[in-house]
Short mmCIF file of C-alpha atoms in Angstrom, two decimals:
data_model
loop_
_atom_site.label_atom_id
_atom_site.label_comp_id
_atom_site.label_asym_id
_atom_site.label_seq_id
_atom_site.Cartn_x
_atom_site.Cartn_y
_atom_site.Cartn_z
CA UNK A 1217 52.84 64.32 8.63
CA UNK A 1218 53.18 60.97 6.88
CA UNK A 1219 54.59 61.54 3.42
CA UNK A 1220 57.72 59.48 2.90
CA UNK A 1221 57.30 56.69 0.37
CA UNK A 1222 54.33 58.33 -1.35
CA UNK A 1223 54.28 59.28 -5.03
CA UNK A 1224 56.45 62.21 -6.14
CA UNK A 1225 55.33 64.64 -8.82
CA UNK A 1226 57.21 65.05 -12.11
CA UNK A 1227 55.82 68.58 -12.48
CA UNK A 1228 58.71 70.24 -10.66
CA UNK A 1229 61.14 72.52 -12.46
CA UNK A 1230 64.43 73.02 -10.61
CA UNK A 1231 66.09 76.33 -11.44
CA UNK A 1232 68.44 76.42 -8.45
CA UNK A 1233 72.04 77.00 -9.45
CA UNK A 1234 73.37 75.92 -6.08
CA UNK A 1235 75.27 79.17 -5.62
CA UNK A 1236 72.68 81.05 -3.60
CA UNK A 1237 72.16 84.79 -3.35
CA UNK A 1238 70.45 87.29 -5.60
CA UNK A 1239 73.49 87.70 -7.84
CA UNK A 1240 73.61 91.47 -7.30
CA UNK A 1241 77.02 91.77 -5.72
CA UNK A 1242 77.88 94.27 -2.98
CA UNK A 1243 77.32 93.85 0.73
CA UNK A 1244 75.85 90.68 2.17
CA UNK A 1245 72.80 90.60 4.41
CA UNK A 1246 71.14 87.85 6.37
CA UNK A 1247 67.85 86.02 6.18
CA UNK A 1248 66.37 88.21 8.94
CA UNK A 1249 66.62 91.18 6.60
CA UNK A 1250 64.83 89.17 3.93
CA UNK A 1251 61.92 88.91 6.37
CA UNK A 1252 61.79 92.69 6.75
CA UNK A 1253 61.80 93.07 2.97
CA UNK A 1254 59.06 90.46 2.68
CA UNK A 1255 56.84 92.35 5.12
CA UNK A 1256 57.51 95.65 3.36
CA UNK A 1257 56.62 94.19 -0.01
CA UNK A 1258 53.38 92.81 1.44
CA UNK A 1259 52.12 95.96 3.07
CA UNK A 1260 53.86 98.95 1.55
CA UNK A 1261 53.79 97.94 -2.08
CA UNK A 1262 57.56 98.35 -2.22
CA UNK A 1263 59.78 96.17 -4.36
CA UNK A 1264 61.62 93.97 -1.85
CA UNK A 1265 64.89 94.52 -3.72
CA UNK A 1266 64.55 98.25 -3.03
CA UNK A 1267 64.23 97.55 0.69
CA UNK A 1268 67.24 95.24 0.59
CA UNK A 1269 69.26 97.98 -1.09
CA UNK A 1270 68.28 100.54 1.55
CA UNK A 1271 69.05 98.19 4.40
CA UNK A 1272 72.50 97.54 2.96
CA UNK A 1273 73.40 101.23 2.95
CA UNK A 1274 72.17 102.05 -0.51
CA UNK A 1275 74.37 99.45 -2.15
CA UNK A 1276 73.04 96.41 -4.01
CA UNK A 1277 72.67 93.57 -1.55
CA UNK A 1278 73.65 89.96 -1.95
CA UNK A 1279 71.68 87.61 0.27
CA UNK A 1280 73.73 84.87 1.83
CA UNK A 1281 71.64 81.72 1.90
CA UNK A 1282 74.50 79.31 2.69
CA UNK A 1283 73.69 76.94 -0.16
CA UNK A 1284 76.04 74.14 -1.17
CA UNK A 1285 78.19 74.49 -4.26
CA UNK A 1286 76.65 73.43 -7.61
CA UNK A 1287 76.13 69.70 -7.84
CA UNK A 1288 76.65 69.19 -4.10
CA UNK A 1289 73.23 69.70 -2.55
CA UNK A 1290 73.07 68.61 1.06
CA UNK A 1291 71.11 65.57 2.19
CA UNK A 1292 68.71 67.91 4.03
CA UNK A 1293 68.18 69.89 0.83
CA UNK A 1294 67.55 66.72 -1.16
CA UNK A 1295 65.02 65.57 1.42
CA UNK A 1296 63.22 68.91 1.24
CA UNK A 1297 62.98 68.63 -2.55
CA UNK A 1298 61.57 65.12 -2.15
CA UNK A 1299 59.06 66.51 0.34
CA UNK A 1300 57.96 69.27 -2.05
CA UNK A 1301 57.54 66.79 -4.90
CA UNK A 1302 55.50 64.47 -2.68
CA UNK A 1303 53.19 67.20 -1.38
CA UNK A 1304 52.64 68.51 -4.91
CA UNK A 1305 51.79 64.98 -6.08
CA UNK A 1306 49.31 64.65 -3.24
CA UNK A 1307 47.57 67.89 -4.24
CA UNK A 1308 47.48 66.64 -7.84
CA UNK A 1309 45.75 63.41 -6.82
CA UNK A 1310 43.30 65.19 -4.53
CA UNK A 1311 42.25 67.95 -6.92
CA UNK A 1312 42.08 65.56 -9.88
CA UNK A 1313 39.52 63.51 -7.95
CA UNK A 1314 37.57 66.59 -6.87
CA UNK A 1315 37.43 68.02 -10.41
CA UNK A 1316 36.52 64.63 -11.88
CA UNK A 1317 33.63 64.32 -9.44
CA UNK A 1318 32.16 67.53 -10.83
CA UNK A 1319 32.73 66.55 -14.46
CA UNK A 1320 35.72 68.85 -14.93
CA UNK A 1321 39.39 68.23 -15.71
CA UNK A 1322 42.16 69.30 -13.37
CA UNK A 1323 45.19 70.75 -15.17
CA UNK A 1324 48.24 70.21 -12.99
CA UNK A 1325 50.44 73.22 -12.20
CA UNK A 1326 54.22 73.25 -12.38
CA UNK A 1327 56.17 74.03 -9.22
CA UNK A 1328 59.42 75.93 -9.78
CA UNK A 1329 62.26 75.73 -7.27
CA UNK A 1330 64.55 78.74 -7.50
CA UNK A 1331 67.27 80.48 -5.56
CA UNK A 1332 67.17 84.23 -5.00
CA UNK A 1333 65.35 85.39 -8.12
CA UNK A 1334 63.87 84.03 -11.33
CA UNK A 1335 61.89 85.16 -14.33
CA UNK A 1336 58.17 84.40 -14.53
CA UNK A 1337 55.30 85.24 -16.86
CA UNK A 1338 54.18 87.66 -14.11
CA UNK A 1339 57.52 89.48 -13.97
CA UNK A 1340 60.62 88.99 -11.87
CA UNK A 1341 60.12 86.58 -8.99
CA UNK A 1342 62.16 87.15 -5.83
CA UNK A 1343 62.74 85.13 -2.67
CA UNK A 1344 61.95 88.14 -0.49
CA UNK A 1345 58.35 88.07 -1.74
CA UNK A 1346 57.80 84.55 -0.39
CA UNK A 1347 56.19 81.66 -2.31
CA UNK A 1348 53.75 82.79 -4.99
CA UNK A 1349 51.58 81.60 -7.86
CA UNK A 1350 51.65 83.12 -11.34
CA UNK A 1351 48.33 82.60 -13.15
CA UNK A 1352 49.81 83.59 -16.52
CA UNK A 1353 52.11 80.56 -16.69
CA UNK A 1354 50.22 78.39 -14.15
CA UNK A 1355 53.36 77.92 -12.09
CA UNK A 1356 54.04 77.97 -8.36
CA UNK A 1357 57.38 79.49 -7.34
CA UNK A 1358 59.20 78.76 -4.10
CA UNK A 1359 62.68 79.26 -2.69
CA UNK A 1360 63.29 76.54 -0.11
CA UNK A 1361 64.99 79.15 2.08
CA UNK A 1362 61.47 80.33 2.92
CA UNK A 1363 61.03 77.32 5.17
CA UNK A 1364 64.04 78.43 7.23
CA UNK A 1365 62.46 81.87 7.40
CA UNK A 1366 59.23 80.35 8.74
CA UNK A 1367 61.15 78.69 11.54
CA UNK A 1368 63.61 81.46 12.36
CA UNK A 1369 61.36 84.49 11.98
CA UNK A 1370 57.94 83.11 12.89
CA UNK A 1371 58.88 80.03 14.96
CA UNK A 1372 56.75 77.84 12.71
CA UNK A 1373 58.05 74.40 11.76
CA UNK A 1374 56.79 70.91 10.94
CA UNK A 1375 56.13 69.15 7.66
CA UNK A 1376 52.40 69.78 7.61
CA UNK A 1377 52.83 73.51 8.25
CA UNK A 1378 55.21 73.58 5.29
CA UNK A 1379 52.79 71.54 3.19
CA UNK A 1380 50.10 74.13 4.00
CA UNK A 1381 52.22 76.76 2.21
CA UNK A 1382 52.30 74.66 -0.97
CA UNK A 1383 48.61 73.76 -0.68
CA UNK A 1384 47.72 77.46 -0.35
CA UNK A 1385 49.52 78.29 -3.60
CA UNK A 1386 47.86 75.30 -5.28
CA UNK A 1387 44.61 76.82 -4.02
CA UNK A 1388 45.37 79.88 -6.14
CA UNK A 1389 45.87 77.58 -9.12
CA UNK A 1390 42.46 76.03 -8.47
CA UNK A 1391 40.97 79.54 -8.39
CA UNK A 1392 42.63 80.24 -11.73
CA UNK A 1393 41.20 77.08 -13.30
CA UNK A 1394 37.74 77.92 -11.97
CA UNK A 1395 37.89 81.44 -13.43
CA UNK A 1396 37.76 83.09 -10.02
CA UNK A 1397 41.16 84.80 -10.25
CA UNK A 1398 40.41 86.43 -13.58
CA UNK A 1399 37.04 87.70 -12.39
CA UNK A 1400 38.60 89.19 -9.25
CA UNK A 1401 41.38 90.85 -11.26
CA UNK A 1402 38.81 92.54 -13.49
CA UNK A 1403 36.88 93.74 -10.45
CA UNK A 1404 40.04 95.12 -8.84
CA UNK A 1405 40.84 97.16 -11.93
CA UNK A 1406 37.59 99.11 -11.43
CA UNK A 1407 37.85 99.34 -7.64
CA UNK A 1408 39.35 101.80 -5.21
CA UNK A 1409 42.49 100.76 -3.35
CA UNK A 1410 40.47 99.88 -0.26
CA UNK A 1411 38.00 97.82 -2.30
CA UNK A 1412 40.83 96.09 -4.21
CA UNK A 1413 42.49 95.14 -0.93
CA UNK A 1414 39.22 93.72 0.37
CA UNK A 1415 38.88 91.57 -2.77
CA UNK A 1416 42.44 90.34 -2.32
CA UNK A 1417 41.61 89.30 1.24
CA UNK A 1418 38.66 87.20 0.06
CA UNK A 1419 40.83 85.61 -2.64
CA UNK A 1420 43.55 84.71 -0.14
CA UNK A 1421 41.13 83.34 2.44
CA UNK A 1422 39.53 81.14 -0.19
CA UNK A 1423 42.98 79.75 -1.05
CA UNK A 1424 43.41 78.99 2.67
CA UNK A 1425 40.10 77.16 2.64
CA UNK A 1426 41.09 75.22 -0.48
CA UNK A 1427 44.30 74.21 1.33
CA UNK A 1428 42.11 72.81 4.07
CA UNK A 1429 39.96 70.95 1.52
CA UNK A 1430 43.10 69.28 0.17
CA UNK A 1431 44.18 68.25 3.68
CA UNK A 1432 40.75 66.78 4.45
CA UNK A 1433 40.68 64.58 1.36
CA UNK A 1434 44.37 63.63 1.52
CA UNK A 1435 43.92 62.47 5.09
CA UNK A 1436 40.71 60.59 4.28
CA UNK A 1437 42.42 58.77 1.40
CA UNK A 1438 46.02 58.41 2.56
CA UNK A 1439 45.94 59.10 6.35
CA UNK A 1440 48.68 61.72 6.16
CA UNK A 1441 47.95 63.56 9.42
CA UNK A 1442 49.71 62.88 12.70
CA UNK A 1443 49.19 64.33 16.15
CA UNK A 1444 50.04 68.02 16.24
CA UNK A 1445 49.93 68.52 12.46
CA UNK A 1446 46.76 70.59 12.37
CA UNK A 1447 47.96 72.72 15.28
CA UNK A 1448 51.18 73.39 13.38
CA UNK A 1449 49.31 74.52 10.28
CA UNK A 1450 47.05 76.75 12.36
CA UNK A 1451 50.14 78.29 13.95
CA UNK A 1452 51.49 79.03 10.48
CA UNK A 1453 48.20 80.65 9.44
CA UNK A 1454 48.23 82.71 12.61
CA UNK A 1455 51.82 83.87 12.09
CA UNK A 1456 51.17 85.19 8.57
CA UNK A 1457 47.93 87.03 9.24
CA UNK A 1458 48.00 90.67 8.15
CA UNK A 1459 47.39 91.94 11.67
CA UNK A 1460 50.17 89.80 13.15
CA UNK A 1461 52.69 90.82 10.49
CA UNK A 1462 51.79 94.50 10.71
CA UNK A 1463 51.98 94.47 14.49
CA UNK A 1464 55.38 92.81 14.31
CA UNK A 1465 56.81 95.05 11.59
CA UNK A 1466 55.33 98.47 12.37
CA UNK A 1467 53.77 98.23 15.81
CA UNK A 1468 50.25 99.03 14.63
CA UNK A 1469 47.46 97.52 12.57
CA UNK A 1470 45.88 99.22 9.52
CA UNK A 1471 42.86 97.10 8.49
CA UNK A 1472 42.22 98.99 5.23
CA UNK A 1473 45.64 97.87 3.98
CA UNK A 1474 45.01 94.16 4.65
CA UNK A 1475 45.50 91.98 1.58
CA UNK A 1476 45.55 88.46 3.06
CA UNK A 1477 43.25 88.55 6.08
CA UNK A 1478 43.75 88.55 9.83
CA UNK A 1479 45.22 85.64 11.73
CA UNK A 1480 41.77 84.67 12.99
CA UNK A 1481 40.29 84.81 9.50
CA UNK A 1482 43.07 82.70 7.98
CA UNK A 1483 42.72 80.13 10.73
CA UNK A 1484 38.92 80.13 10.42
CA UNK A 1485 38.81 79.54 6.69
CA UNK A 1486 41.52 76.90 6.74
CA UNK A 1487 39.58 75.10 9.48
CA UNK A 1488 36.39 75.34 7.44
CA UNK A 1489 38.11 73.56 4.58
CA UNK A 1490 39.79 70.86 6.63
CA UNK A 1491 36.68 70.24 8.77
CA UNK A 1492 34.25 69.79 5.86
CA UNK A 1493 36.31 68.99 2.76
CA UNK A 1494 33.73 70.78 0.62
CA UNK A 1495 34.76 73.26 -2.07
CA UNK A 1496 31.31 74.88 -1.87
CA UNK A 1497 31.97 75.89 1.73
CA UNK A 1498 34.92 78.03 0.61
CA UNK A 1499 32.88 80.78 -1.08
CA UNK A 1500 34.42 83.75 0.69
CA UNK A 1501 32.95 86.15 -1.85
CA UNK A 1502 29.38 85.51 -0.74
CA UNK A 1503 30.25 85.46 2.96
CA UNK A 1504 28.78 88.40 4.86
CA UNK A 1505 31.37 88.06 7.57
CA UNK A 1506 34.89 86.73 7.08
#
């Protein structure tokens, strides 16, 4: 992915203290255990910190993320921050143009970099939950350690695959601005658990499609894609499908508990966005078949 030298966003809030860990004290556990907690939080509705406590023998767990001391971020860390700022800026330019074309105004989100845990308008944010978007404060939250997790746990790497993660969360911000998120939340409050999960799947798949829409327009305008980039993003979408994660974590698939969509669905909707570049083609809620 061609990104170096492009504009960097100023809408990044850096809350990293450089010390790493969750600040809970007690036994230390590795990043592989974070992955288990992440999966559990996705599918079992369990607070990831509870899982971390159980896996550490019932004692509060401190996650070792091997971060540099305060004020001494590594060159690799600095480059990753530059990458995040550049990708966010690219989404800002793309969605500003798309909104302007329809007579609307795009309100840029803030991306928060944090280490371990942080407070949000949606409650406590934790690394073990993965990157997320909070509609209440219009902020995207990400711990850069997640990118190591993608490579180590799911064997997914490459700049464009990592950009896909940011673009997906920006997709949730777009849904928020368009009023889609609020409407879905109201529908979920009146729905059964199975129906609420199904609505969540459609919301997540639309965010995947919006990520593809961003990539289409960014490449048309700034030629960001290189050979193998799309394949890398599709590999990432495949790795984080509900069926793939459930099969990996519990050895079986429970479709009624899906909240993000299968690997095939995530790949399909991302491809729809990147192939057409049209927001109107991302209406997962009217789709008879996902």
